[in-house]
């Protein structure tokens, strides 16, 4: 047990960036827009967060700036896919390339620098619960915020008027339009906000987790989050479990490396990716061919009100 | 004196263009409180376009709308809903994944942000009681039958306190009995002072329910008439622009041997449910075998299994006595089974490809289109296409352009050209006249009759009872994946009898009902065990054995 | 009476527009890139001039551009094939690495001192390995609907780490002074280079494959089947086209071509397997394929242009001290611009004066 707790706590911490990215993408995909640019969004978020935190000395300002940068970048995707009715897969890839390149271009000057970032915050009483306490309640504020976000999104989706409209626009945009709401406006809104949340995931890595900037530091976490959305069947609470599962794989791999085993590093580094394919495979087989319960029915399909086809 | 109560709606000079074509050309249309005003017209006449303008989905290119004497501009559907317009679209505009109550309040901003579920459910129950529109507010919409979904759509408009209700082809998906209860609801709403726009192209219904009738043809209004004093023939002539004869087709002269047989077939649907539950039937050459049923009762799955597009759980499909055992679609095609699917653009054709490519879609691997093992001879394909386009009268701007640009009628002609030009031995046709205008409908029906007389076995699946009764030499009714009965003499049954079968009433009860009403007993052949069985395949066999019959293929 | 924007779907696309749109998009992206460079305090004119000089200014630049165009063409063809079927193979990069890895294994374990035999061995191994890498994702997709975008991407990471495992570990050249690479291959395991430059035999295959793919798409049954599946999978099923078999086959061929390009890159240029030998050709190939609108012949030209961009990027790195990532930014911008510009290929945009119709005619 004593051995396990640090690993569990590390799983939560290293799962948090993935969790933010997954929650952001769930929001976006629920509106019917597929954004595969998570990797780019996270990297830009990580860079923006770090540079603003380093420049202003205020880490929270960094997080906020990261959110805005994600919104801005997602707006490009939204414009191309919603107004321009472009191919969402390719636009997402473009976003990844652009974001990756931009963060690495602008981030040159910050390599090697470290910041204070956001420190830990132990929650009294709750943190004293055996195992669960140190795992979940001896973390930093952004981890707590992510719990809140997952719970909030669940409540939002299934209990509020706006959530109802969000779920409807992903399933049947034409109906939403006929009911007097604007599908276009809703899709813009959630693509942009979703992008912002994804970018916060990236910022968590640079501002809180490592407290430094590194080229390509997300290392495929954005793509893992895309897979996790499917794993979570577009449900925010299921995303929490999935993110920590992957966080655990990452943490475990680091720990094995640190412990100095004879297993070569490249093989250990493969682990999360192999695991992603495995998990995706299991979930796809279980769901059966073609039936994606919970998947927004119009996901990835462009829509226009006056088009008759 | 109440001088001139303004009409609820006054649409003046509405014009709307699509791709340069005027779908609506300066149309005037008004609805008064407490009346049913019917919009009558063929498919493509512009009825739906006009109503989509009224409900704010389309912006008109010209004209104006007055609501109760006040000029209004609907920039979005929200404005139209606020003005009291409730639209029940042909495809109901419901979110299938959500529940009835969720659908009810989607887009309503009068509600608090956190949805008061209990209040909403209570209100739904109140309204549904008042208008006799029974429905479970907690059920997800995709689980409801088509008739129930329509009730939800009407309830939705009433929940929004609509004063003007637009019902776009509401009867197309209903069985006769459901149509009667829909009419009762319409009369109730009319009595309460609602204005109702009823859209249809079925003349009997129109005459039964309307106060006034406006006729549209090719985007233009022909005129508005009081329903009292117009005849069906007159309406039809104005609607189509020429005289129309309501004649059934001559029945087949002789029935050929069995070509395709289905035995105890069980097929799963898209959601994993059992959609076809042990169906047995036989298609004979030189006859049209009709299948009646409300959409979603397993017709589609049955047809797909009959052409190899969908595997079966158990049972088998036999072509010329040979068991196909889940063979590929190509194996069926090679044995002469043609298929005209309902979903033209979604299944039957490739909209982004050109006519040539669509014509060879189901024959490119065969001579003369195939050149050697690997190649396709597009020259030969082009020649073949040119001949077919001419023979089947497909109107197209060019052989090289994507067929997306073709009209519904031309798409169907193209599909017929492909499927019928190789003289198939069996033709499975699902809703082949759906959405076509009268000219194209007649064309399709003539081709099918021609094929039958040539010797093909035709399986016609339709929701249009008139069509089935006019064309079928034998007719079966399907309900929830089971065959309710098969008759050799379709004309002996009334539409009401068929409606009862389609709604799931057993054949025995239908026959008993006829006796109780004092209807003439069904003529001889219908009682003949060889021609009319109740229930599913197993029951059919049992009934047959009880009658002492034998042989490999007992039924029909 | 304001102006109103009216958009309608095009029935047919004029040829001039099909050329103008991608060209305009690239120009637009370059302008956006110029703004970005200016913001970074770099003169965009100087930067672009340097790129142009470096890539197309002299024979050396052109030859280097050709060298880069080879893997871009091959991997671009691989991507285009799968995209035609609407199967999103994002895994060309990984397939390229696996191809090189397998070819290196062939050199290590089955060396024959004969160029022709060795070439066949290496090509076969590379195609098989890349093809398997692709077919695996294709099978998962076709059989269980496992999202191929994610699997191919994950397989990229796995392939790159797999190569790392060998070049950092068992195959590392002891004489490499710690660099992660294998020993140099013997001459028989290298592709011949021509014109006194680094242009190697791969260029011949790039052209051959492009023409071959063109013929396949245009004239063969299989090409037609792939196109039908991509355009309307339900109609493909209706036409009796087997999705599973084609998905696996297409992904195998796609992976094999990408793997082959990895082998060419390794055996034609470096002559050894080394860490990170591809600067993301597999990803750039996606831009190449899309910019060429999945047309194999146009693809060669586009590959040449993007090859020039990559060479120009190298120059930029040396002359202007700008990192390679600036090229990635430019690539992203180009793809954005192309996606935006495609709107004008699908839709016709017209401005009309919104005067209400005046139908009043006196009769």
CSV table of N, CA and C in Angstrom, one decimal, chain B residues 449-524:
chain,number,residue,atom,x,y,z
B,449,UNK,N,-44.5,-3.0,-64.6
B,449,UNK,CA,-45.5,-3.8,-65.2
B,449,UNK,C,-44.9,-4.5,-66.5
B,450,UNK,N,-44.2,-3.7,-67.2
B,450,UNK,CA,-43.5,-4.2,-68.4
B,450,UNK,C,-42.6,-5.4,-68.0
B,451,UNK,N,-41.8,-5.2,-67.0
B,451,UNK,CA,-40.9,-6.3,-66.5
B,451,UNK,C,-41.7,-7.5,-66.1
B,452,UNK,N,-42.8,-7.3,-65.4
B,452,UNK,CA,-43.6,-8.5,-65.0
B,452,UNK,C,-44.1,-9.2,-66.3
B,453,UNK,N,-44.6,-8.5,-67.2
B,453,UNK,CA,-45.2,-9.1,-68.4
B,453,UNK,C,-44.1,-9.8,-69.2
B,454,UNK,N,-42.9,-9.3,-69.1
B,454,UNK,CA,-41.7,-9.9,-69.8
B,454,UNK,C,-41.4,-11.2,-69.1
B,455,UNK,N,-41.7,-11.4,-67.8
B,455,UNK,CA,-41.5,-12.6,-67.2
B,455,UNK,C,-40.7,-12.5,-65.9
B,456,UNK,N,-40.5,-11.3,-65.4
B,456,UNK,CA,-39.7,-11.1,-64.2
B,456,UNK,C,-40.6,-11.3,-63.0
B,457,UNK,N,-40.0,-11.7,-61.8
B,457,UNK,CA,-40.7,-11.7,-60.6
B,457,UNK,C,-40.4,-10.4,-59.9
B,458,UNK,N,-41.5,-9.7,-59.6
B,458,UNK,CA,-41.3,-8.3,-59.0
B,458,UNK,C,-41.8,-8.3,-57.6
B,459,UNK,N,-40.9,-7.8,-56.7
B,459,UNK,CA,-41.3,-7.7,-55.3
B,459,UNK,C,-41.4,-6.2,-55.0
B,460,UNK,N,-42.6,-5.8,-54.7
B,460,UNK,CA,-42.8,-4.3,-54.6
B,460,UNK,C,-43.1,-4.0,-53.1
B,461,UNK,N,-42.2,-3.3,-52.5
B,461,UNK,CA,-42.4,-2.8,-51.1
B,461,UNK,C,-42.8,-1.4,-51.2
B,462,UNK,N,-43.9,-1.1,-50.5
B,462,UNK,CA,-44.4,0.3,-50.6
B,462,UNK,C,-45.2,0.7,-49.3
B,463,UNK,N,-45.3,2.0,-49.0
B,463,UNK,CA,-46.1,2.4,-48.0
B,463,UNK,C,-47.4,3.0,-48.5
B,464,UNK,N,-47.5,3.1,-49.9
B,464,UNK,CA,-48.6,3.7,-50.5
B,464,UNK,C,-49.6,2.6,-50.9
B,465,UNK,N,-50.7,2.5,-50.1
B,465,UNK,CA,-51.6,1.4,-50.3
B,465,UNK,C,-52.3,1.4,-51.7
B,466,UNK,N,-52.6,2.7,-52.1
B,466,UNK,CA,-53.2,2.8,-53.4
B,466,UNK,C,-52.3,2.1,-54.5
B,467,UNK,N,-51.0,2.4,-54.4
B,467,UNK,CA,-50.1,1.9,-55.4
B,467,UNK,C,-50.0,0.3,-55.3
B,468,UNK,N,-50.0,-0.2,-54.1
B,468,UNK,CA,-49.9,-1.6,-53.9
B,468,UNK,C,-51.2,-2.3,-54.4
B,469,UNK,N,-52.3,-1.7,-54.1
B,469,UNK,CA,-53.6,-2.3,-54.5
B,469,UNK,C,-53.7,-2.3,-56.1
B,470,UNK,N,-53.1,-1.2,-56.6
B,470,UNK,CA,-53.3,-1.1,-58.1
B,470,UNK,C,-52.3,-2.0,-58.8
B,471,UNK,N,-51.2,-2.3,-58.3
B,471,UNK,CA,-50.2,-3.0,-59.0
B,471,UNK,C,-50.0,-4.5,-58.7
B,472,UNK,N,-50.3,-4.9,-57.4
B,472,UNK,CA,-50.0,-6.2,-56.9
B,472,UNK,C,-50.9,-7.3,-57.5
B,473,UNK,N,-50.2,-8.4,-57.8
B,473,UNK,CA,-51.0,-9.6,-58.2
B,473,UNK,C,-51.2,-10.4,-56.9
B,474,UNK,N,-50.2,-10.4,-56.0
B,474,UNK,CA,-50.4,-10.9,-54.7
B,474,UNK,C,-49.9,-9.9,-53.7
B,475,UNK,N,-50.4,-9.9,-52.5
B,475,UNK,CA,-50.1,-8.9,-51.5
B,475,UNK,C,-49.9,-9.5,-50.1
B,476,UNK,N,-48.8,-9.1,-49.5
B,476,UNK,CA,-48.6,-9.6,-48.1
B,476,UNK,C,-48.5,-8.3,-47.2
B,477,UNK,N,-48.8,-8.5,-45.9
B,477,UNK,CA,-48.7,-7.4,-45.0
B,477,UNK,C,-47.7,-7.8,-43.9
B,478,UNK,N,-46.8,-6.9,-43.6
B,478,UNK,CA,-45.8,-7.2,-42.6
B,478,UNK,C,-46.0,-6.3,-41.4
B,479,UNK,N,-45.8,-6.9,-40.2
B,479,UNK,CA,-45.9,-6.1,-39.0
B,479,UNK,C,-44.9,-6.6,-38.0
B,480,UNK,N,-44.1,-5.8,-37.5
B,480,UNK,CA,-43.0,-6.1,-36.6
B,480,UNK,C,-42.3,-7.4,-37.0
B,481,UNK,N,-41.9,-7.4,-38.3
B,481,UNK,CA,-41.1,-8.4,-38.8
B,481,UNK,C,-41.8,-9.7,-39.1
B,482,UNK,N,-43.1,-9.8,-38.9
B,482,UNK,CA,-43.8,-11.0,-39.3
B,482,UNK,C,-44.8,-10.7,-40.4
B,483,UNK,N,-45.0,-11.8,-41.2
B,483,UNK,CA,-46.1,-11.6,-42.2
B,483,UNK,C,-47.4,-11.9,-41.6
B,484,UNK,N,-48.3,-10.9,-41.7
B,484,UNK,CA,-49.6,-11.0,-41.1
B,484,UNK,C,-50.6,-11.8,-42.0
B,485,UNK,N,-50.3,-11.9,-43.3
B,485,UNK,CA,-51.1,-12.6,-44.2
B,485,UNK,C,-50.7,-12.3,-45.6
B,486,UNK,N,-51.0,-13.3,-46.5
B,486,UNK,CA,-50.7,-13.1,-47.9
B,486,UNK,C,-52.0,-13.3,-48.7
B,487,UNK,N,-52.3,-12.4,-49.6
B,487,UNK,CA,-53.5,-12.7,-50.4
B,487,UNK,C,-53.3,-12.7,-51.9
B,488,UNK,N,-54.0,-13.6,-52.5
B,488,UNK,CA,-53.9,-13.8,-53.9
B,488,UNK,C,-54.7,-12.8,-54.7
B,489,UNK,N,-55.6,-12.2,-53.9
B,489,UNK,CA,-56.6,-11.3,-54.5
B,489,UNK,C,-56.7,-10.0,-53.8
B,490,UNK,N,-55.7,-9.1,-54.0
B,490,UNK,CA,-55.6,-7.9,-53.1
B,490,UNK,C,-56.8,-7.0,-53.2
B,491,UNK,N,-57.5,-7.0,-54.3
B,491,UNK,CA,-58.6,-6.1,-54.5
B,491,UNK,C,-59.8,-6.4,-53.6
B,492,UNK,N,-59.8,-7.7,-53.1
B,492,UNK,CA,-60.9,-8.1,-52.3
B,492,UNK,C,-60.8,-7.5,-50.9
B,493,UNK,N,-59.6,-7.0,-50.5
B,493,UNK,CA,-59.5,-6.4,-49.2
B,493,UNK,C,-59.7,-4.9,-49.3
B,494,UNK,N,-60.3,-4.4,-48.2
B,494,UNK,CA,-60.4,-2.9,-48.2
B,494,UNK,C,-59.1,-2.3,-47.6
B,495,UNK,N,-59.0,-1.0,-47.8
B,495,UNK,CA,-57.8,-0.4,-47.2
B,495,UNK,C,-57.9,-0.5,-45.7
B,496,UNK,N,-59.1,-0.5,-45.1
B,496,UNK,CA,-59.3,-0.6,-43.7
B,496,UNK,C,-58.7,-2.0,-43.2
B,497,UNK,N,-59.1,-3.0,-43.9
B,497,UNK,CA,-58.6,-4.3,-43.5
B,497,UNK,C,-57.1,-4.4,-43.5
B,498,UNK,N,-56.5,-3.8,-44.6
B,498,UNK,CA,-55.1,-3.8,-44.7
B,498,UNK,C,-54.5,-3.0,-43.5
B,499,UNK,N,-55.1,-1.9,-43.2
B,499,UNK,CA,-54.7,-1.0,-42.1
B,499,UNK,C,-54.6,-1.8,-40.8
B,500,UNK,N,-55.7,-2.6,-40.6
B,500,UNK,CA,-55.7,-3.4,-39.3
B,500,UNK,C,-54.5,-4.4,-39.3
B,501,UNK,N,-54.3,-5.0,-40.4
B,501,UNK,CA,-53.2,-6.0,-40.5
B,501,UNK,C,-51.9,-5.3,-40.3
B,502,UNK,N,-51.7,-4.1,-40.9
B,502,UNK,CA,-50.5,-3.3,-40.7
B,502,UNK,C,-50.3,-2.9,-39.3
B,503,UNK,N,-51.4,-2.7,-38.6
B,503,UNK,CA,-51.3,-2.3,-37.2
B,503,UNK,C,-51.1,-3.5,-36.3
B,504,UNK,N,-51.1,-4.7,-36.8
B,504,UNK,CA,-50.7,-5.8,-36.0
B,504,UNK,C,-51.9,-6.7,-35.6
B,505,UNK,N,-53.1,-6.3,-36.1
B,505,UNK,CA,-54.3,-7.2,-35.7
B,505,UNK,C,-54.2,-8.5,-36.5
B,506,UNK,N,-54.5,-9.6,-35.8
B,506,UNK,CA,-54.3,-10.9,-36.5
B,506,UNK,C,-55.4,-11.1,-37.5
B,507,UNK,N,-55.1,-11.9,-38.5
B,507,UNK,CA,-56.0,-12.1,-39.6
B,507,UNK,C,-57.3,-12.6,-39.2
B,508,UNK,N,-57.3,-13.5,-38.2
B,508,UNK,CA,-58.6,-14.1,-37.7
B,508,UNK,C,-59.5,-12.9,-37.2
B,509,UNK,N,-58.9,-12.0,-36.4
B,509,UNK,CA,-59.7,-10.9,-35.9
B,509,UNK,C,-60.2,-10.0,-37.1
B,510,UNK,N,-59.4,-9.8,-38.1
B,510,UNK,CA,-59.9,-9.0,-39.2
B,510,UNK,C,-61.0,-9.7,-39.9
B,511,UNK,N,-60.9,-11.0,-40.1
B,511,UNK,CA,-62.0,-11.7,-40.7
B,511,UNK,C,-63.3,-11.7,-39.9
B,512,UNK,N,-63.1,-11.8,-38.6
B,512,UNK,CA,-64.2,-11.8,-37.7
B,512,UNK,C,-64.9,-10.4,-37.7
B,513,UNK,N,-64.1,-9.4,-37.8
B,513,UNK,CA,-64.6,-8.0,-37.8
B,513,UNK,C,-65.4,-7.8,-39.1
B,514,UNK,N,-65.0,-8.4,-40.2
B,514,UNK,CA,-65.7,-8.3,-41.4
B,514,UNK,C,-67.1,-8.9,-41.2
B,515,UNK,N,-67.1,-10.1,-40.6
B,515,UNK,CA,-68.4,-10.8,-40.4
B,515,UNK,C,-69.3,-9.9,-39.5
B,516,UNK,N,-68.7,-9.4,-38.5
B,516,UNK,CA,-69.6,-8.6,-37.5
B,516,UNK,C,-70.1,-7.4,-38.2
B,517,UNK,N,-69.3,-6.7,-39.1
B,517,UNK,CA,-69.8,-5.6,-39.8
B,517,UNK,C,-70.8,-5.9,-40.8
B,518,UNK,N,-70.8,-7.2,-41.1
B,518,UNK,CA,-71.7,-7.7,-42.2
B,518,UNK,C,-71.2,-7.5,-43.6
B,519,UNK,N,-69.9,-7.3,-43.7
B,519,UNK,CA,-69.3,-7.2,-45.0
B,519,UNK,C,-69.4,-8.5,-45.7
B,520,UNK,N,-69.3,-8.4,-47.0
B,520,UNK,CA,-69.4,-9.7,-47.8
B,520,UNK,C,-68.2,-10.5,-47.4
B,521,UNK,N,-68.4,-11.8,-47.2
B,521,UNK,CA,-67.3,-12.7,-46.9
B,521,UNK,C,-66.3,-12.6,-48.0
B,522,UNK,N,-65.0,-12.8,-47.6
B,522,UNK,CA,-64.0,-12.8,-48.7
B,522,UNK,C,-64.2,-13.9,-49.7
B,523,UNK,N,-63.9,-13.5,-50.9
B,523,UNK,CA,-64.2,-14.5,-52.0
B,523,UNK,C,-63.3,-15.8,-51.8
B,524,UNK,N,-63.7,-16.8,-52.4
B,524,UNK,CA,-63.2,-18.2,-52.3
B,524,UNK,C,-61.7,-18.3,-52.1
